[in-house]
Coordinates of C-alpha atoms and ligand atoms in Angstrom, one line a residue:
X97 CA 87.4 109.5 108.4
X98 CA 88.8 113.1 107.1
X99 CA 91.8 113.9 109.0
X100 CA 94.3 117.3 108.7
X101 CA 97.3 116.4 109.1
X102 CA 100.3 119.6 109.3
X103 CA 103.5 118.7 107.8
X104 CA 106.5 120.4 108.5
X105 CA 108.9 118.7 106.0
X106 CA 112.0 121.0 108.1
X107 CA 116.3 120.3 106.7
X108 CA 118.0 118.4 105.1
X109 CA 116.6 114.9 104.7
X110 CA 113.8 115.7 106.1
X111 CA 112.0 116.7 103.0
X112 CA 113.1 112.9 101.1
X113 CA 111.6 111.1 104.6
X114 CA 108.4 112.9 105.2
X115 CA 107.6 112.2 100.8
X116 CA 107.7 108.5 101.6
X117 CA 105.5 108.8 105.0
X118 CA 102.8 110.8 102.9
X119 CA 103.5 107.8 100.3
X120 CA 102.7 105.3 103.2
X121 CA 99.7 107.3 104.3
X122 CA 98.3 107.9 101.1
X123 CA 98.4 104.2 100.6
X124 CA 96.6 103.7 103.6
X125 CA 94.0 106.6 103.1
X126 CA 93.4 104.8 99.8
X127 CA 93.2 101.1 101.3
X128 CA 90.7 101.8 104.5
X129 CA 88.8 105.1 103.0
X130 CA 89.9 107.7 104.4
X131 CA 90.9 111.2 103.6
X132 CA 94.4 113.0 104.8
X133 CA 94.5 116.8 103.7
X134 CA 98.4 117.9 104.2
X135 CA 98.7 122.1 105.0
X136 CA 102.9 122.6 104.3
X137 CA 104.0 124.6 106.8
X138 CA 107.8 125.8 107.2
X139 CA 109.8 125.6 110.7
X140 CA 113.7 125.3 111.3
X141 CA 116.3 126.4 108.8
X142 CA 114.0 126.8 106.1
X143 CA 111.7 129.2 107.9
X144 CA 114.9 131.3 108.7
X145 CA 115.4 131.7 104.9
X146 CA 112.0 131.9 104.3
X147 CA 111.2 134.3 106.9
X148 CA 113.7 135.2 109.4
X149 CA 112.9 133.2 112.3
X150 CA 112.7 129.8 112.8
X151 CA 109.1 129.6 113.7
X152 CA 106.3 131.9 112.6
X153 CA 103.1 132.4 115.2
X154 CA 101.6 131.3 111.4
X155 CA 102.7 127.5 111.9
X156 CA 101.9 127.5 115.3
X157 CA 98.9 128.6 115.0
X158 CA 98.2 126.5 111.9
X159 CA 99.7 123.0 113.7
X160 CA 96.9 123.7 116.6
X161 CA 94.5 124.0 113.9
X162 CA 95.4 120.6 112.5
X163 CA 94.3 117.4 113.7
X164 CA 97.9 116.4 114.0
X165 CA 101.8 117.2 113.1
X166 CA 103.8 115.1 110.9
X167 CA 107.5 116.3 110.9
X168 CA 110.7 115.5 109.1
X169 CA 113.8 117.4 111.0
X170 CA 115.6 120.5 111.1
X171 CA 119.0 122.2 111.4
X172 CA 122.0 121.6 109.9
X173 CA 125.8 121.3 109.9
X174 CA 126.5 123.6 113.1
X175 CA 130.0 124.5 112.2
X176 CA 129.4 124.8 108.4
X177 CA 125.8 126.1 108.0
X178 CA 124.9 130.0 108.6
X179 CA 121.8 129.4 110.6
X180 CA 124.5 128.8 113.5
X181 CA 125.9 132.3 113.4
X182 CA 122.7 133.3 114.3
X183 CA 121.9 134.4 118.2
X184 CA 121.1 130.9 119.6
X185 CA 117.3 131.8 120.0
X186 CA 117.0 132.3 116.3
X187 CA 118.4 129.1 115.3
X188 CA 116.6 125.9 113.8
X189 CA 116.3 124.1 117.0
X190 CA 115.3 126.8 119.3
X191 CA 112.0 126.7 116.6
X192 CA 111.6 123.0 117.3
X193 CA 111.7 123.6 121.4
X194 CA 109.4 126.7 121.2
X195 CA 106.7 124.7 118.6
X196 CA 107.1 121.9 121.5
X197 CA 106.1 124.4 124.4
X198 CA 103.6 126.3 122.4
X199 CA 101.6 123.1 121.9
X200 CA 102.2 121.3 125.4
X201 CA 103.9 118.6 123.9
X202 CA 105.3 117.6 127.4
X203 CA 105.2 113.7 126.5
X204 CA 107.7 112.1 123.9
X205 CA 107.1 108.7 123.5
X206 CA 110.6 106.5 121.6
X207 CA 109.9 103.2 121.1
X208 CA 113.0 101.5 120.6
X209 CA 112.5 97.8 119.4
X210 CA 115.3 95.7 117.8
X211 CA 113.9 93.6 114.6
X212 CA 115.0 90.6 114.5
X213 CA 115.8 91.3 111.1
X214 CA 118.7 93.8 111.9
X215 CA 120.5 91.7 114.6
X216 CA 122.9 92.2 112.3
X217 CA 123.3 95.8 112.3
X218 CA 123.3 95.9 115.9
X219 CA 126.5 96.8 117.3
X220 CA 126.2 94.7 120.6
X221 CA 127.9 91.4 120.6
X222 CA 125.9 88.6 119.4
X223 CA 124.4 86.7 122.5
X224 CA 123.1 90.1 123.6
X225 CA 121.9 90.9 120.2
X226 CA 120.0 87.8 120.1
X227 CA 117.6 88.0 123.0
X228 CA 116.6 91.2 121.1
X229 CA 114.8 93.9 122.6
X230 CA 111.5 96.0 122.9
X231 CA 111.6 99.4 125.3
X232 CA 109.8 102.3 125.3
X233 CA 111.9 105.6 126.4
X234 CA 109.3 108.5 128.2
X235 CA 110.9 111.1 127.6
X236 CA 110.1 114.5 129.2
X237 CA 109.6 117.1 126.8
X238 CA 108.7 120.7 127.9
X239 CA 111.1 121.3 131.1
X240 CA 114.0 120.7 132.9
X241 CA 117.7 121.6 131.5
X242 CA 116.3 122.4 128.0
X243 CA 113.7 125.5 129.1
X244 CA 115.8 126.9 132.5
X245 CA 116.5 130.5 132.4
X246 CA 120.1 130.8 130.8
X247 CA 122.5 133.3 130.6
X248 CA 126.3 133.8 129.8
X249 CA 128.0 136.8 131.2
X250 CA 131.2 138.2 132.4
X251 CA 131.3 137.6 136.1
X252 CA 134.7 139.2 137.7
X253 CA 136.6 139.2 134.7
X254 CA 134.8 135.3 133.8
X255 CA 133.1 134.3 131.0
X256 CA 130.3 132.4 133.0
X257 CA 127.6 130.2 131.2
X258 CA 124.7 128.8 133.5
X259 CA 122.1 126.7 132.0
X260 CA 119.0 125.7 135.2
X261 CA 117.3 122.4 135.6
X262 CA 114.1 123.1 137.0
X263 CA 110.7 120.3 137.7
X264 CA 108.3 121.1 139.9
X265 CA 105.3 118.6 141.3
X266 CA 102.9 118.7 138.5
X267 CA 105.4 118.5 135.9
X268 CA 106.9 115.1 136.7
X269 CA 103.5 113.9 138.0
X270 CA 101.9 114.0 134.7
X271 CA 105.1 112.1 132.5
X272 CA 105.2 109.7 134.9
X273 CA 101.0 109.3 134.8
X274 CA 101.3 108.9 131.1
X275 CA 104.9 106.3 131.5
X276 CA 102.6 103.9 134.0
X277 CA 99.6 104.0 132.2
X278 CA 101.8 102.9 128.8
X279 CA 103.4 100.8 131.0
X280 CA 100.0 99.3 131.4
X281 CA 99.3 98.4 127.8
X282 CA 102.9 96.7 127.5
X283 CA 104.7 94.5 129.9
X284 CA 104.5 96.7 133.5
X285 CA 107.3 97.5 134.4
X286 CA 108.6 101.0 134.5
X287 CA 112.2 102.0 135.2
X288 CA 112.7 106.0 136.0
X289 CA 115.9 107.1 135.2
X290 CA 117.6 109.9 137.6
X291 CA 120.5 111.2 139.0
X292 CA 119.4 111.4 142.9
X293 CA 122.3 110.6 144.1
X294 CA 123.4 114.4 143.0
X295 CA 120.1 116.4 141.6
X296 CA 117.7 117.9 143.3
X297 CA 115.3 117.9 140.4
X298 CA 115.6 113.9 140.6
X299 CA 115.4 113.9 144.2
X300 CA 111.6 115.4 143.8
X301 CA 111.7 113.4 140.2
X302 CA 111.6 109.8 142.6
X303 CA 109.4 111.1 145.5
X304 CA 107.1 112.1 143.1
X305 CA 107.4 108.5 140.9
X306 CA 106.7 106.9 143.9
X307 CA 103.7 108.6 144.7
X308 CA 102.3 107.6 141.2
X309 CA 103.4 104.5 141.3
X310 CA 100.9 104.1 144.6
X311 CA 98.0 104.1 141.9
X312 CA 99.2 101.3 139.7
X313 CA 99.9 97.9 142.0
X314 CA 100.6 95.8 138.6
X315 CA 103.5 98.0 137.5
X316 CA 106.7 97.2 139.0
X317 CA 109.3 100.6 139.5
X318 CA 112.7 100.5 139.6
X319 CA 114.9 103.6 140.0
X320 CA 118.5 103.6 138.1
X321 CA 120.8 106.3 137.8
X322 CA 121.1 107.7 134.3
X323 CA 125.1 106.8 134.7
X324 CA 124.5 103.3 135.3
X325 CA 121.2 103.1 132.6
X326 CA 123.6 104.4 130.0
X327 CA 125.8 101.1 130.6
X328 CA 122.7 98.9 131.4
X329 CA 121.1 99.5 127.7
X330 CA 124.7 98.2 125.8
X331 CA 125.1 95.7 128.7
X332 CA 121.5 94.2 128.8
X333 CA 118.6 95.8 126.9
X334 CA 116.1 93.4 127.6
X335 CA 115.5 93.9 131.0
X336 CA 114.0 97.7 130.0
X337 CA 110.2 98.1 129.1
X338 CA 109.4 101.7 129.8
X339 CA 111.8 103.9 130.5
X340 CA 110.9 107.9 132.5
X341 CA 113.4 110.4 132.7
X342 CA 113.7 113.9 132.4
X343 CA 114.3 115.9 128.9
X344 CA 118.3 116.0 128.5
X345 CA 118.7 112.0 130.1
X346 CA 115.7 111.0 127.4
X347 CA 117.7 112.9 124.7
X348 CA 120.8 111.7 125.6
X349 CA 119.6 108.1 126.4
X350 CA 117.4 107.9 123.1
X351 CA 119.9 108.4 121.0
X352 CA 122.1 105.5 122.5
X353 CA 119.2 103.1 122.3
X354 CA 118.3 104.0 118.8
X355 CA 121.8 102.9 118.4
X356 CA 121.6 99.6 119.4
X357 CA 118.3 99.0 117.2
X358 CA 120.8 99.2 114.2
X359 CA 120.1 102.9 113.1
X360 CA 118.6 105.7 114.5
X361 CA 117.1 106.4 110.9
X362 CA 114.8 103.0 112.5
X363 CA 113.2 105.2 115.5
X364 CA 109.9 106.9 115.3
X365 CA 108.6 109.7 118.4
X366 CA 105.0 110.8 119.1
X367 CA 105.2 114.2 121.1
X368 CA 101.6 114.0 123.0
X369 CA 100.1 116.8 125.2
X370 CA 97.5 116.0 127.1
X371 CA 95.2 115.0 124.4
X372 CA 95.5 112.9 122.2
X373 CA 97.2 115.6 119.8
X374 CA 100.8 115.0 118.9
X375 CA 103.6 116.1 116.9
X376 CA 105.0 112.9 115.1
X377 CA 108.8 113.5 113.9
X378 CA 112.0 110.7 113.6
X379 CA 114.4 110.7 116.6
X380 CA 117.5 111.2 114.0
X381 CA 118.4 114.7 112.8
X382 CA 118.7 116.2 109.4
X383 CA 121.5 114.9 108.0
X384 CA 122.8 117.4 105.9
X385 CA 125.8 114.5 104.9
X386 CA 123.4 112.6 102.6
X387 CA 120.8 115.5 102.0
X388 CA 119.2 115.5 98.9
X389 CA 121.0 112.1 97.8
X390 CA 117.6 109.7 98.2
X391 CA 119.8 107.9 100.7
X392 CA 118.4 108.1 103.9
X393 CA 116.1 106.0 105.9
X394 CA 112.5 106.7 105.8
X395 CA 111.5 104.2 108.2
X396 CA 111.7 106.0 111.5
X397 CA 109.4 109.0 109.9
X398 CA 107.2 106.1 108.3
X399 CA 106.9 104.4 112.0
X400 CA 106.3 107.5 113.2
X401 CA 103.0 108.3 110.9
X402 CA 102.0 104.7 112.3
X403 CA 102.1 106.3 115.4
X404 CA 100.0 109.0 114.9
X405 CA 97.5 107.1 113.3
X406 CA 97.3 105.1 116.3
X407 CA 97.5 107.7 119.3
X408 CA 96.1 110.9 117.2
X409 CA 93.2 108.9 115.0
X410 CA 92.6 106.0 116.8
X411 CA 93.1 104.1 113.9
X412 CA 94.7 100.8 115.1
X413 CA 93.9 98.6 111.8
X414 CA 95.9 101.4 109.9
X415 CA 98.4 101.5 112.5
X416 CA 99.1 97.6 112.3
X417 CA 99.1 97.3 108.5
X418 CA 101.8 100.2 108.5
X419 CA 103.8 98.5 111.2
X420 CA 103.4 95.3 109.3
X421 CA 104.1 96.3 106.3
X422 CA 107.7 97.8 107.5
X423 CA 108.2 94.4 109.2
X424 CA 107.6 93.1 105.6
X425 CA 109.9 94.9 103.6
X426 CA 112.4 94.6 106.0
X427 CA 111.4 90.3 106.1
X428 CA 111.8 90.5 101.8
X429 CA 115.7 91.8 102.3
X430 CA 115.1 95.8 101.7
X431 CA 117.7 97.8 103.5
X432 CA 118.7 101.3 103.0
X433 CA 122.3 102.1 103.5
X434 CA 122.6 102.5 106.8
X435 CA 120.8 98.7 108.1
X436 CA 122.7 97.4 104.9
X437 CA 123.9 93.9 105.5
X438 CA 125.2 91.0 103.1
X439 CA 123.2 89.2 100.4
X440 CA 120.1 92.2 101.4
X441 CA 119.0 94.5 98.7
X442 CA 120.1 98.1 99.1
X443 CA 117.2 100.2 98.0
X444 CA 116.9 104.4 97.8
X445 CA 114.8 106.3 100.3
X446 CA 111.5 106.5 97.8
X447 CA 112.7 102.5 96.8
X448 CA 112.2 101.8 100.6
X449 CA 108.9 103.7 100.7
X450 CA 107.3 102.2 97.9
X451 CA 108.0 99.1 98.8
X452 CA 106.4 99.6 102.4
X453 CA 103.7 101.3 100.5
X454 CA 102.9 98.4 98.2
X455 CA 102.9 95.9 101.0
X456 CA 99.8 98.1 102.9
Ligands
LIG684 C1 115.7 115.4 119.6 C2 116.7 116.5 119.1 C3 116.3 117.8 119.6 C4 116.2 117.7 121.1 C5 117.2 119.0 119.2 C6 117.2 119.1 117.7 C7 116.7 120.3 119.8 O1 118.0 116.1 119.5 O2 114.5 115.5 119.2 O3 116.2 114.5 120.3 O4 117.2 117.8 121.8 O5 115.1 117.5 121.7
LIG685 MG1 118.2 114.3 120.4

């Protein structure tokens, strides 16, 4: 198959992690017969340099042409770095939410699986550790807190920020649609994460879970405040197989699980619309600390090419001998800095990448 692929390669590390995914997939291009044309396209911080804004209608228009997205990540150090004296719609992130919008991406899948080859690097106490873990986090992509009308202004003398969280019907029906049928394909059980307790958004959020849930009599669904899921994932991981919640809990939960899975630089995110088109990108940030120092962990942005070979292409073989082969490396003692452990061998970003690449 001839497949192509857009690849925003974005800040900091992400230039060093997206190299050793292309490695990976030109490997596997090479191994199964296939063809991967890459079209570079610039969003984030580089796209301000480049052209002003963080996001040209160019790349978006040239992402929808493409079969898929492959992204590193953008921004950088937001006290240090001059994109952040920018108005805050001009700055790298507010590139990443519009390119999100503009293509529907309203579905981010995390998969957040702990490797029995890192216990060590998690940070959870050993018995916990042990049992290991394998969730899914559905993370809702295009609404809520992150795309409310916002505004700061003086009111009577204040300085007044409001930010809005807003869902209506349609948008939580179709995350939770896509978190039960997942749920489907893995062990069925799906927990939605809310605050309904408090929210109105997560009020409607569980009526509307419920109603879904009506259509799928093999998944079980369990409601859990985001307060009390926060301390569930340290206290007892295992008990989580998909995981639905709204845009700021997924982002905030995400990056706690990835966490516990040793290093965020280990966890990959599909961004699907309704399609099967997605926007495949790490769940870490740029990094600008080790930028540029072939240091970083290309795992996550390797996993996440796995992932679009699997949900974009269809391509399941590809997907397994990629997934495999990162099990692999990780079996033969190859750690980057950040998963390092005693008596492993620490290897460089392209060192991790090549050897994932030789084992396809
Ligand atoms: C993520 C990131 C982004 C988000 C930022 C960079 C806007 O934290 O993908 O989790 O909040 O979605
Ligand atoms: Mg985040």
């Amino acid at each position: 198959m001839e497949k192509n692929i857009a690849v925003i390669k974005g800040d900091g590390i992400g230039p060093e992690i997206v190299t050793e995914a292309m490695k990976v997939l030109d490997k596997v291009a090479e191994k199964f017969g296939h063809k991967f044309n890459y079209e570079q396209l610039l969003m984030g911080g580089c796209s301000i340099d480049a052209n002003g804004v963080p996001l040209t209608d160019e790349t978006i228009e040239r992402c929808k042409a493409a079969d898929a997205v492959l992204m590193g990540s953008i921004g950088g150090n937001t006290t240090t770095s001059p994109w952040y004296k920018l108005p805050a719609n001009l700055r790298p992130e507010a590139g990443l939410l519009k390119l999100r919008k503009s293509l529907g991406l309203f579905a981010n899948l995390r998969p957040c699986v702990l490797y029995k080859q890192l216990s060590e690097a998690c940070p959870l106490k050993k018995e916990i550790a042990e049992k290991g873990f394998d969730m899914l986090i559905m993370r809702e992509l295009t609404g809520g807190l992150y795309f409310g009308e916002r505004k700061t202004e003086e009111v009577d003398g204040v300085m007044t920020a409001v930010d809005t969280l807003s869902y209506n019907e349609n948008e939580i029906r179709r995350i939770a649609i896509k978190a039960f049928d997942v749920a489907m394909q893995r062990r069925k059980k799906v927990t939605s994460v809310d605050k309904a307790n408090v929210l109105d958004s997560s009020r409607l959020w569980r009526k509307v879970v419920e109603e879904v849930a009506k259509d799928y009599p093999e998944v079980t669904l369990e409601h859990m405040l985001v307060d009390n899921s926060a301390m569930q994932l340290v206290k007892d991981p295992a008990q989580f197989d998909v995981m639905v919640t709204e845009n700021m809990f997924g982002d905030i939960l995400s990056d706690e699980a990835s966490m516990i899975t040793g290093s965020i630089g280990m966890l990959a995110s599909a961004s699907m619309n309704e399609t099967s088109f997605g926007l495949y990108e790490p769940s870490g940030g740029s990094a600008p600390d080790i930028a540029g120092q072939n240091k970083a962990n290309p795992i996550a942005t390797i996993l996440s090419a796995a992932m679009m070979l699997r949900y974009s292409f269809k391509m399941d073989k590809e997907a397994d001998a990629v997934e495999n082969a990162v099990n692999q490396a990780l079996e033969n003692g190859f750690r980057t800095g950040d998963i390092m452990s005693e008596g492993m061998t620490l290897v460089s970003c392209s060192g991790m990448g090549d050897k994932i690449a030789e084992l396809i």
